[in-house]
Structures are given as C-alpha cells and as structure tokens.
C-alpha cells in the first residue's frame, strides 16, 4: 500500500517521503520522523495509518486504496 506513493519511483512519490530506504523512512522532516524504530506511537507513519481524520489518514481516501486490515496494522506496529 505505501510504496506505490512512497517508494522508489520519484515521479509517483508523494510528499517527497520515501519509505523503501532506511534513510528516507528514519529521517527527521519538519520535526517528525515517519518511522521511529521500536516506537510506533512516535512514528508519523503509524499515526497516519490509525488516524480517523480524512486529511491525515493513510492511505488517503482519494488514493482509492483500501485501508490496512487489522492484521496488516498489527504487522506494521510490530515492525
């Protein structure tokens, strides 16, 4: 779900956020980090995945991608 918009294809990448590399996923941007290893509650990506706000939730409604399943969320949180 994430890599289509946050992966290696620079033309498709949204928000200039790259999650397929450690440098991209762990980098601090505007005082936040997409992934904080071992601390999902401090990770912006996790906060976006579980957000109930349309303007924050990932994947965004306009992407027409299905939200992560509970099993997928559990796996992301564990990771």
mmCIF file of N, CA and C in Angstrom, residues 17 19 22 24-37 39-40 42-47:
data_model
loop_
_atom_site.group_PDB
_atom_site.id
_atom_site.type_symbol
_atom_site.label_atom_id
_atom_site.label_comp_id
_atom_site.label_asym_id
_atom_site.label_seq_id
_atom_site.Cartn_x
_atom_site.Cartn_y
_atom_site.Cartn_z
ATOM 1 N N UNK A 17 8.326 11.834 0.467
ATOM 2 C CA UNK A 17 8.631 10.848 1.507
ATOM 3 C C UNK A 17 8.897 9.497 0.872
ATOM 4 N N UNK A 19 9.769 5.623 1.762
ATOM 5 C CA UNK A 19 9.749 4.656 2.850
ATOM 6 C C UNK A 19 10.489 3.361 2.532
ATOM 7 N N UNK A 22 16.069 3.075 4.475
ATOM 8 C CA UNK A 22 16.206 3.485 5.875
ATOM 9 C C UNK A 22 16.417 4.988 5.977
ATOM 10 N N UNK A 24 15.337 7.350 4.074
ATOM 11 C CA UNK A 24 14.078 8.045 3.859
ATOM 12 C C UNK A 24 13.089 7.827 4.996
ATOM 13 N N UNK A 25 12.985 6.609 5.472
ATOM 14 C CA UNK A 25 11.993 6.267 6.492
ATOM 15 C C UNK A 25 12.332 6.835 7.861
ATOM 16 N N UNK A 26 13.628 6.897 8.199
ATOM 17 C CA UNK A 26 14.037 7.309 9.540
ATOM 18 C C UNK A 26 14.431 8.775 9.636
ATOM 19 N N UNK A 27 14.525 9.460 8.520
ATOM 20 C CA UNK A 27 14.978 10.857 8.525
ATOM 21 C C UNK A 27 13.982 11.767 9.234
ATOM 22 N N UNK A 28 14.518 12.769 9.908
ATOM 23 C CA UNK A 28 13.658 13.772 10.524
ATOM 24 C C UNK A 28 13.297 14.805 9.471
ATOM 25 N N UNK A 29 11.999 15.072 9.375
ATOM 26 C CA UNK A 29 11.482 16.054 8.420
ATOM 27 C C UNK A 29 10.485 16.928 9.155
ATOM 28 N N UNK A 30 10.765 18.194 9.185
ATOM 29 C CA UNK A 30 9.874 19.138 9.858
ATOM 30 C C UNK A 30 9.587 18.724 11.296
ATOM 31 N N UNK A 31 10.618 18.232 11.979
ATOM 32 C CA UNK A 31 10.491 17.850 13.378
ATOM 33 C C UNK A 31 9.824 16.514 13.631
ATOM 34 N N UNK A 32 9.535 15.762 12.570
ATOM 35 C CA UNK A 32 8.878 14.458 12.715
ATOM 36 C C UNK A 32 9.654 13.406 11.942
ATOM 37 N N UNK A 33 9.469 12.155 12.330
ATOM 38 C CA UNK A 33 10.075 11.039 11.620
ATOM 39 C C UNK A 33 8.971 10.073 11.223
ATOM 40 N N UNK A 34 9.015 9.627 9.978
ATOM 41 C CA UNK A 34 7.990 8.686 9.501
ATOM 42 C C UNK A 34 8.036 7.407 10.314
ATOM 43 N N UNK A 35 9.226 6.888 10.539
ATOM 44 C CA UNK A 35 9.405 5.649 11.290
ATOM 45 C C UNK A 35 10.418 5.905 12.410
ATOM 46 N N UNK A 36 10.010 5.624 13.629
ATOM 47 C CA UNK A 36 10.918 5.641 14.776
ATOM 48 C C UNK A 36 11.033 4.188 15.207
ATOM 49 N N UNK A 37 12.159 3.535 14.905
ATOM 50 C CA UNK A 37 12.291 2.104 15.186
ATOM 51 C C UNK A 37 11.940 1.759 16.639
ATOM 52 N N UNK A 39 9.277 2.309 18.219
ATOM 53 C CA UNK A 39 8.385 3.255 18.883
ATOM 54 C C UNK A 39 7.265 3.687 17.934
ATOM 55 N N UNK A 40 6.317 2.810 17.676
ATOM 56 C CA UNK A 40 5.276 3.144 16.706
ATOM 57 C C UNK A 40 4.466 4.378 17.101
ATOM 58 N N UNK A 42 5.475 7.032 18.298
ATOM 59 C CA UNK A 42 6.228 8.230 17.947
ATOM 60 C C UNK A 42 6.448 8.342 16.433
ATOM 61 N N UNK A 43 5.982 7.356 15.695
ATOM 62 C CA UNK A 43 6.181 7.297 14.248
ATOM 63 C C UNK A 43 5.018 7.955 13.520
ATOM 64 N N UNK A 44 5.335 8.946 12.695
ATOM 65 C CA UNK A 44 4.301 9.658 11.942
ATOM 66 C C UNK A 44 3.531 8.702 11.025
ATOM 67 N N UNK A 45 4.212 7.742 10.432
ATOM 68 C CA UNK A 45 3.527 6.795 9.548
ATOM 69 C C UNK A 45 2.445 6.029 10.317
ATOM 70 N N UNK A 46 2.771 5.572 11.504
ATOM 71 C CA UNK A 46 1.796 4.844 12.300
ATOM 72 C C UNK A 46 0.626 5.747 12.675
ATOM 73 N N UNK A 47 0.919 6.964 13.080
ATOM 74 C CA UNK A 47 -0.140 7.906 13.442
ATOM 75 C C UNK A 47 -1.080 8.153 12.265
#
